[in-house]
Short mmCIF file of C-alpha atoms in Angstrom, two decimals:
data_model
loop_
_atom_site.label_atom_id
_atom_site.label_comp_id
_atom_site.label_asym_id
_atom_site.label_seq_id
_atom_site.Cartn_x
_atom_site.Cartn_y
_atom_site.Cartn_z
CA UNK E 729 5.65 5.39 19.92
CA UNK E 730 1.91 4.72 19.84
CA UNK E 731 0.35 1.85 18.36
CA UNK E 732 0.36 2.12 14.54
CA UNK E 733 -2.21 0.09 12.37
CA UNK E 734 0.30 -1.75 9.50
CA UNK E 735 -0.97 -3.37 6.80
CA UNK E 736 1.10 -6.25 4.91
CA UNK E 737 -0.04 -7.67 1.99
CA UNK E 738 1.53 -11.20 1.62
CA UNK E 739 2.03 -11.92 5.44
CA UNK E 740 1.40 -15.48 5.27
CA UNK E 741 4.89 -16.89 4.99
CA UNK E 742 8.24 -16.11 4.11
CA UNK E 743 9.45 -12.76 4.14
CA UNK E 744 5.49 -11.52 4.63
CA UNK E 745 5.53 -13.55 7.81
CA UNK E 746 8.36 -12.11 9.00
CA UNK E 747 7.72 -8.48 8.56
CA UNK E 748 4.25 -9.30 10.55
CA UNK E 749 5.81 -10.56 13.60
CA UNK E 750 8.47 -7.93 13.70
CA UNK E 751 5.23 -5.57 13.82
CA UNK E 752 3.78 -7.28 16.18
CA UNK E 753 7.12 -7.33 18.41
CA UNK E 754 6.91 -3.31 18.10
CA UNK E 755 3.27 -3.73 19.72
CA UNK E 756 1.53 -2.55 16.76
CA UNK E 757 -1.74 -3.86 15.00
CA UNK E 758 -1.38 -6.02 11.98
CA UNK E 759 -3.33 -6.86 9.47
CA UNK E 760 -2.23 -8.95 6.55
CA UNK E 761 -3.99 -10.72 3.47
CA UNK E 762 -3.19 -14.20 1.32
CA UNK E 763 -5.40 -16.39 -0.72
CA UNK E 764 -5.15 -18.58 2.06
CA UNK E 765 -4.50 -19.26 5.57
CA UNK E 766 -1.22 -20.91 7.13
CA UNK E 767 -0.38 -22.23 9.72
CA UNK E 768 1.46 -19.13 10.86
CA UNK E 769 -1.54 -17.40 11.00
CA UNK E 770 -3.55 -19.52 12.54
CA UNK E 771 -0.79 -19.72 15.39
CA UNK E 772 -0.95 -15.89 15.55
CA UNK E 773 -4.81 -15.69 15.36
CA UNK E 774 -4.75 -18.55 18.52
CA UNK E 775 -2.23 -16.71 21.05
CA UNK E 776 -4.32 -14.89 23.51
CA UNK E 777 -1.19 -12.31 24.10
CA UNK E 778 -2.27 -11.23 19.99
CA UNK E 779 -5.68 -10.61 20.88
CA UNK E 780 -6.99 -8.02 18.83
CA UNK E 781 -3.87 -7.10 17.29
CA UNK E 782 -4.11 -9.58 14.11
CA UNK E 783 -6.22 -9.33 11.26
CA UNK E 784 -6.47 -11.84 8.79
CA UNK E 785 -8.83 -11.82 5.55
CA UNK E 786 -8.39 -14.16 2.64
CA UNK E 787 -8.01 -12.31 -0.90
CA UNK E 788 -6.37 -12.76 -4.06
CA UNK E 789 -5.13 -8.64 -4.46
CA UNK E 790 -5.29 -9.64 -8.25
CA UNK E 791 -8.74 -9.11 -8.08
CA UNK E 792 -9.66 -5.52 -7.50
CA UNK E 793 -13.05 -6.26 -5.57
CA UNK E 794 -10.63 -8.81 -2.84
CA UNK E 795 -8.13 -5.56 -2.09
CA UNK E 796 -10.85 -3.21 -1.87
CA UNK E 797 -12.62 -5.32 0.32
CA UNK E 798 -9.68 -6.33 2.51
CA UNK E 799 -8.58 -2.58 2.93
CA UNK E 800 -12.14 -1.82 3.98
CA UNK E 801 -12.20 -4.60 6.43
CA UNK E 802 -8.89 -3.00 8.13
CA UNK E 803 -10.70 0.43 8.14
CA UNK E 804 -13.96 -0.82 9.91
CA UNK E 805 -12.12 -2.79 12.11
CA UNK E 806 -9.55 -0.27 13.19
CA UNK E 807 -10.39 3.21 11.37
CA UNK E 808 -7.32 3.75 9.68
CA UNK E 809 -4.14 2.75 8.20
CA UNK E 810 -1.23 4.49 9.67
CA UNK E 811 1.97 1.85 7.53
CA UNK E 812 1.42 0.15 4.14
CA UNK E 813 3.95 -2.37 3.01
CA UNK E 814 3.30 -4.04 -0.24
CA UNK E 815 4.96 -7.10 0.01
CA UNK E 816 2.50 -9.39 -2.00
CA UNK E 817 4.39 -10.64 -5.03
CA UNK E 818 4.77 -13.90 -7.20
CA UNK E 819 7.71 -15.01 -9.52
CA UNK E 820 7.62 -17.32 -12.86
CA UNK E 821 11.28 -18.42 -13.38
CA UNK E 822 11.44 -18.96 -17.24
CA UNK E 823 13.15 -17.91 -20.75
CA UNK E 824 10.88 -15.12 -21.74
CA UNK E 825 10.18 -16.74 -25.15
CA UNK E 826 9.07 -19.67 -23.71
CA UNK E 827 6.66 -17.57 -21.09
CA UNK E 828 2.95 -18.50 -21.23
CA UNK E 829 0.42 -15.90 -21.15
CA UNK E 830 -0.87 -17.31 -17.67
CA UNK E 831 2.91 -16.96 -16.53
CA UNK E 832 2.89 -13.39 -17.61
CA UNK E 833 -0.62 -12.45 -16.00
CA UNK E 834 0.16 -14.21 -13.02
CA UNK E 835 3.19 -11.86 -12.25
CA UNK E 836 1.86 -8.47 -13.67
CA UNK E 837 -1.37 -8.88 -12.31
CA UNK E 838 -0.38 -9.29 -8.42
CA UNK E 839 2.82 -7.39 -8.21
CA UNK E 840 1.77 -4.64 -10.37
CA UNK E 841 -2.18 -4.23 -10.45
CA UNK E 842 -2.52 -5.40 -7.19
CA UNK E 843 -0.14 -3.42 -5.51
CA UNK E 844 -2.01 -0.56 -7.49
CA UNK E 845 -5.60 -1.27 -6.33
CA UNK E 846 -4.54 -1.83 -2.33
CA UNK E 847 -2.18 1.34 -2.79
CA UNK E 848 -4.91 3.54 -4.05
CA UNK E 849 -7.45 2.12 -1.36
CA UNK E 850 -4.74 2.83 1.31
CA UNK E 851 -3.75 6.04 -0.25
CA UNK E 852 -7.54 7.67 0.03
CA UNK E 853 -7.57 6.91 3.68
CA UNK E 854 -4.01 8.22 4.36
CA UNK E 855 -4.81 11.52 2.25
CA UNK E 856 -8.28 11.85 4.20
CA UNK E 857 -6.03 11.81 7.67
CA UNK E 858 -3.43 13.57 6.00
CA UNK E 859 -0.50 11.37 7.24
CA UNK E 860 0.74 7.85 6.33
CA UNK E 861 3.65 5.54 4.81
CA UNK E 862 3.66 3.39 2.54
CA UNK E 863 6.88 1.03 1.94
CA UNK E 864 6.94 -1.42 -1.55
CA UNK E 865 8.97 -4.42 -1.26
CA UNK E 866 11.41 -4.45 -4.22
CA UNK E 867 14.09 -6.69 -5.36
CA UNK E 868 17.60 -6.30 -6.67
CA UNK E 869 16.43 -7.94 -9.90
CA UNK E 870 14.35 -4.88 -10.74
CA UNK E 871 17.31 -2.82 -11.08
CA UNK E 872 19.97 -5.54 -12.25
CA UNK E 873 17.81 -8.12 -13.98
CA UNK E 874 18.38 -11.75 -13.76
CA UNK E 875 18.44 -14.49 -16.78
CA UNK E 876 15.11 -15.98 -16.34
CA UNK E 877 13.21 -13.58 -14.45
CA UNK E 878 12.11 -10.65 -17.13
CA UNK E 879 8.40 -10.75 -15.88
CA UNK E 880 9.39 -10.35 -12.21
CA UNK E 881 12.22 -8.40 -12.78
CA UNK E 882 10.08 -6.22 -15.03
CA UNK E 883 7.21 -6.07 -12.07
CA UNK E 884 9.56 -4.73 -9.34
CA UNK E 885 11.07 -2.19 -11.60
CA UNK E 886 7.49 -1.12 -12.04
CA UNK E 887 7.30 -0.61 -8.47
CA UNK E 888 10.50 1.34 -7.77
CA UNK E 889 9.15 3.77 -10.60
CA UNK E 890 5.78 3.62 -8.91
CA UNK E 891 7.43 4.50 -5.36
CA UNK E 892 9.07 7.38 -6.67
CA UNK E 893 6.17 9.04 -8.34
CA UNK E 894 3.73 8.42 -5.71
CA UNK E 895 6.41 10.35 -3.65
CA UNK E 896 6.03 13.09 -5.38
CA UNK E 897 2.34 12.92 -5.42
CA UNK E 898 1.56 12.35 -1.77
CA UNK E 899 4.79 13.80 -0.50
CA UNK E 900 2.60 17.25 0.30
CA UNK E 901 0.30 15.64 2.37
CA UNK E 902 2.86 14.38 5.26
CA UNK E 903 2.32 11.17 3.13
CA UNK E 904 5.86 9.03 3.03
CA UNK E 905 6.49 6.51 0.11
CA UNK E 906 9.78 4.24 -0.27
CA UNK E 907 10.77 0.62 -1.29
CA UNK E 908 13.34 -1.91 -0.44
CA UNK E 909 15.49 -3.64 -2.96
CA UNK E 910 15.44 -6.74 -1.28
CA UNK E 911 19.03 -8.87 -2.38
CA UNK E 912 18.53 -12.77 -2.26
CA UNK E 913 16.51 -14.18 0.72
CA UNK E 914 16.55 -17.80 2.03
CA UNK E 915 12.94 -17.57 1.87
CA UNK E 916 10.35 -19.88 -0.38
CA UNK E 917 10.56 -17.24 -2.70
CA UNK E 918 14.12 -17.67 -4.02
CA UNK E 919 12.50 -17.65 -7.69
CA UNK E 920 13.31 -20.69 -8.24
CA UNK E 921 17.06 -20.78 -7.97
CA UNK E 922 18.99 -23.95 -7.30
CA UNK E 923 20.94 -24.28 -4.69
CA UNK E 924 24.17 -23.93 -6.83
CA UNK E 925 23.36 -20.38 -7.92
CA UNK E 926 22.51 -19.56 -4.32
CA UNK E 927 25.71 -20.56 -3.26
CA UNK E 928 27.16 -18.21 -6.57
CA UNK E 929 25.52 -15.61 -5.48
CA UNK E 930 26.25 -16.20 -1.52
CA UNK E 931 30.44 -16.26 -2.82
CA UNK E 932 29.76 -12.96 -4.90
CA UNK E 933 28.04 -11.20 -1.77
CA UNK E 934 30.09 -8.93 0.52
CA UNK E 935 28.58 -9.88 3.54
CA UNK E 936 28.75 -13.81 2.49
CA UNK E 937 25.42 -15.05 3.35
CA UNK E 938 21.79 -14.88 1.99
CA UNK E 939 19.35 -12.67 3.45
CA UNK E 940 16.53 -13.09 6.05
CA UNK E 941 13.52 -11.40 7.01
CA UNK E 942 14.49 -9.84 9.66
CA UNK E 943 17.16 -8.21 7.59
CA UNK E 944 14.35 -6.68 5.36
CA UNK E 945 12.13 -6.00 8.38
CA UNK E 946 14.62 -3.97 10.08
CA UNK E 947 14.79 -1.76 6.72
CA UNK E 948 11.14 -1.64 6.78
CA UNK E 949 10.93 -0.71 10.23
CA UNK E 950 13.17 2.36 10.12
CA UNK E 951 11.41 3.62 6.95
CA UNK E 952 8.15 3.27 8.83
CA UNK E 953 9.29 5.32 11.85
CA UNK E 954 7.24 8.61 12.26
CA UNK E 955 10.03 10.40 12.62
CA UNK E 956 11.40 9.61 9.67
CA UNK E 957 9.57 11.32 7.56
CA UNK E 958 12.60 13.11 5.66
CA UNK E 959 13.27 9.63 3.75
CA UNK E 960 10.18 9.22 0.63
CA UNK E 961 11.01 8.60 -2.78
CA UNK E 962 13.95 6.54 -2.42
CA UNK E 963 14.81 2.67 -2.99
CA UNK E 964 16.97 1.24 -0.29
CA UNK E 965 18.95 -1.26 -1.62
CA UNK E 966 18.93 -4.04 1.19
CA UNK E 967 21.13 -6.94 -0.24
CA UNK E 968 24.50 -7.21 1.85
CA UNK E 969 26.36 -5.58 -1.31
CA UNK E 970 25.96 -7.76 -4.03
CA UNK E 971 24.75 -4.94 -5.89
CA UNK E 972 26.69 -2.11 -4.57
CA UNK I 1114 -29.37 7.34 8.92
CA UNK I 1115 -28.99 9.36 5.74
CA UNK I 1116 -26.93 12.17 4.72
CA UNK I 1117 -28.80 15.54 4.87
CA UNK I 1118 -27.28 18.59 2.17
CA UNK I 1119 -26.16 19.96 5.83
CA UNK I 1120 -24.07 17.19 6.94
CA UNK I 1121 -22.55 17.46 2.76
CA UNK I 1122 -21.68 21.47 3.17
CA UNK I 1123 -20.52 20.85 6.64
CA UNK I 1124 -17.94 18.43 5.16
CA UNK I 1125 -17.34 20.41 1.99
CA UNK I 1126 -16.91 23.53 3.84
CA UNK I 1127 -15.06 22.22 6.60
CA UNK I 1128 -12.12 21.04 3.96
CA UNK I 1129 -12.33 23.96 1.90
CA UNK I 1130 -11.41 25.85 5.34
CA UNK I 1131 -9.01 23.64 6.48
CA UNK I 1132 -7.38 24.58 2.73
CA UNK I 1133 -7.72 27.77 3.05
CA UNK I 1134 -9.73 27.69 -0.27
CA UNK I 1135 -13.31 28.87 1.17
CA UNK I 1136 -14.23 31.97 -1.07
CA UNK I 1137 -15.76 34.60 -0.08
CA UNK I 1138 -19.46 34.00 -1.22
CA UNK I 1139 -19.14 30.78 -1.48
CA UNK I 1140 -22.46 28.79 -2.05
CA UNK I 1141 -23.83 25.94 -3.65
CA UNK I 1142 -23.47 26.67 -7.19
CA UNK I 1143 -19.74 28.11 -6.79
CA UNK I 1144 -17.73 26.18 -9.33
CA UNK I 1145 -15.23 23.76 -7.20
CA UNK I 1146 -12.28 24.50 -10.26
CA UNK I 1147 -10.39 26.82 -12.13
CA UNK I 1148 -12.11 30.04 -11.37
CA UNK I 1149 -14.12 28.97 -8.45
CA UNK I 1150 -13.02 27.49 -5.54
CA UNK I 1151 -9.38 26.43 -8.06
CA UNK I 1152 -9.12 22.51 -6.60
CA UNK I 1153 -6.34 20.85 -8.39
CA UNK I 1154 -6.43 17.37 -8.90
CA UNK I 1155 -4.53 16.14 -5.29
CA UNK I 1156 -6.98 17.99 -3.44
CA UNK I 1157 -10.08 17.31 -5.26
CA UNK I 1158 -8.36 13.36 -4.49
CA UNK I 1159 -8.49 14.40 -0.87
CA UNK I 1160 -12.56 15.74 -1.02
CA UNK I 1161 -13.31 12.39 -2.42
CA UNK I 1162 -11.65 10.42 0.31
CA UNK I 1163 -12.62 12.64 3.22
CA UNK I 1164 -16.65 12.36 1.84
CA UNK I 1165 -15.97 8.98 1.94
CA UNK I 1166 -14.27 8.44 4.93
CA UNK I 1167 -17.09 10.76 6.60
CA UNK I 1168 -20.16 10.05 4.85
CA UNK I 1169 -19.73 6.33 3.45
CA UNK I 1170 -19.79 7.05 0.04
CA UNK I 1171 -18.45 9.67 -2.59
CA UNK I 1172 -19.93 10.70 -5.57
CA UNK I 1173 -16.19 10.76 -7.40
CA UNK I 1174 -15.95 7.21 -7.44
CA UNK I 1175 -18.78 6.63 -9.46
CA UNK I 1176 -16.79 8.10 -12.06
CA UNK I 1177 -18.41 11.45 -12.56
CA UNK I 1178 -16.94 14.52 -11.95
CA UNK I 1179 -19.39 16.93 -9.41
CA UNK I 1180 -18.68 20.24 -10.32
CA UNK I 1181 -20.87 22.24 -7.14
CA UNK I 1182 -21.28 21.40 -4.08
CA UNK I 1183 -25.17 21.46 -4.95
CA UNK I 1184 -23.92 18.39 -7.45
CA UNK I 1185 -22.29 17.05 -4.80
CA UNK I 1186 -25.63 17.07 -2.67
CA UNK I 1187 -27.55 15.72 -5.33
CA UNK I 1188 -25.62 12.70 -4.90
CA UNK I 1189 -26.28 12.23 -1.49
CA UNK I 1190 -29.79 12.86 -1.84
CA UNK I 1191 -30.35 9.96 -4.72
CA UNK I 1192 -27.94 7.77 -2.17
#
């Protein structure tokens, strides 16, 4: 397989960190995005065997301007983008009617308008080449809900409809489009859960443990294999049954 | 360097070939819609990216609409 350019919104930390470095382990180059540097990055930015194979640019993907300007960063730097994954996301745990309007922004804003702006700056490129994938990282609360989480579960419902009709858009053009319905990760982004729901919903999960990145990553990875360009449209439930 | 009308129709025509959408007769004043050239929406989408991939810029995303390649040109040439 040749060396694909993959961009990752998100790839910072958690489960954005980990889908970069299983990129990088299939020798492709990376670039990823997050209002601010880690220590993750700057540990992949430093190793001389990553040399030229990490991109890093600060941006807030809220803002329209930051996503058009990190896309066109990638482009300059590399000339395309062969794999999207939209994996920038935040969560507001909260009883709706409590919400703020900040709370509310915060969430639509990033999962849904920002995955919009990047998407359509990615998606011009990939129609100009004619070829492309894009993969949007769900979550299990988009199609079951969870008390608390009616803003993010609400976003990532957004984006399974969004996957499915920019399927049908971009199908035509050799253009792939899924998402992943992540289940519950051990990742900073547990929404907020204490650790007595995580161990309710660990006890009401088939496979009787939480999720990792790696679990998500290998999803990712076979929905961003060139040959598999007979799977677009579809939401892959990744979440060791609890929904099934 | 700028873009000369040249480099625009080589682009232009180039696509509309690669469609299989180049009329016979075409020219700069052939309509690019309905009963010209016919581009539907996804492949007037794909123009607009390729002119910008190619060229830097595209008139599209200034929000108007060209509907000739001479419009398209006129673009360039006020770039």
């Amino acid at each position: 397989m040749s060396q694909r350019v993959v961009v990752i919104t998100g790839g910072s930390r958690g489960l954005g960190a980990g889908l970069v470095a299983s990129y990088l382990e299939s020798g492709d180059l990376v670039a990823t995005c997050s209002r601010s540097i880690t220590p993750e990055v700057e540990a992949w930015l430093a190793d001389p065997e990553l040399a030229g194979r990490v991109l890093f640019e600060p941006a807030d993907l809220a803002r329209r301007e930051d996503a058009d300007r990190f896309v066109k960063r990638v482009v300059e730097e590399w000339g395309r983008v062969d794999v999207l994954i939209n994996n920038a996301g935040v969560a507001r745990d909260g009883i709706l009617g409590m919400f703020s309007d900040d709370d509310i922004d915060t969430v639509i804003d990033l999962n849904i308008k920002g995955t919009l702006y990047v998407t359509r700056a990615v998606s011009r490129r990939m129609l100009a080449r004619r070829s492309g994938t894009i993969v949007n990282i769900s979550s299990v609360v988009g199609r079951s809900g969870y008390r608390g989480l009616a803003a993010y579960s609400a976003s990532k419902a957004a984006l399974d409809g969004m996957t499915r009709a920019l399927a049908r858009e971009l199908g035509s053009r050799g253009i792939t489009v899924n998402a992943i319905a992540s289940g519950y990760l051990r990742t900073e982004m547990s929404h907020g859960l204490d650790e007595e729901q995580l161990q309710q919903i660990v006890r009401r999960t088939p496979s009787g443990r939480l999720g990792e990145p790696d679990d998500i990553a290998r999803a990712c990875q076979f929905l961003t294999d060139p040959r598999n360009t007979y799977v677009t449209g579809t939401v892959m439930v990744v979440d060791g049954g609890l929904t099934g | 360097m700028s873009t000369t009308p040249a480099d625009v129709e080589r682009t232009v025509v180039d696509f509309l070939k690669r469609l299989e959408k180049l009329p016979e007769g075409f020219d700069a004043t052939t309509p690019l819609y309905a009963d010209g050239v016919g581009l539907d929406s996804l492949e007037t989408a794909e123009l607009s990216a390729l002119l910008e991939d190619e060229l830097g810029s595209d008139p599209f995303s200034t929000g108007d609409l060209p509907q000739s390649l001479a419009e398209i040109q006129a673009y360039y040439a006020g770039v």
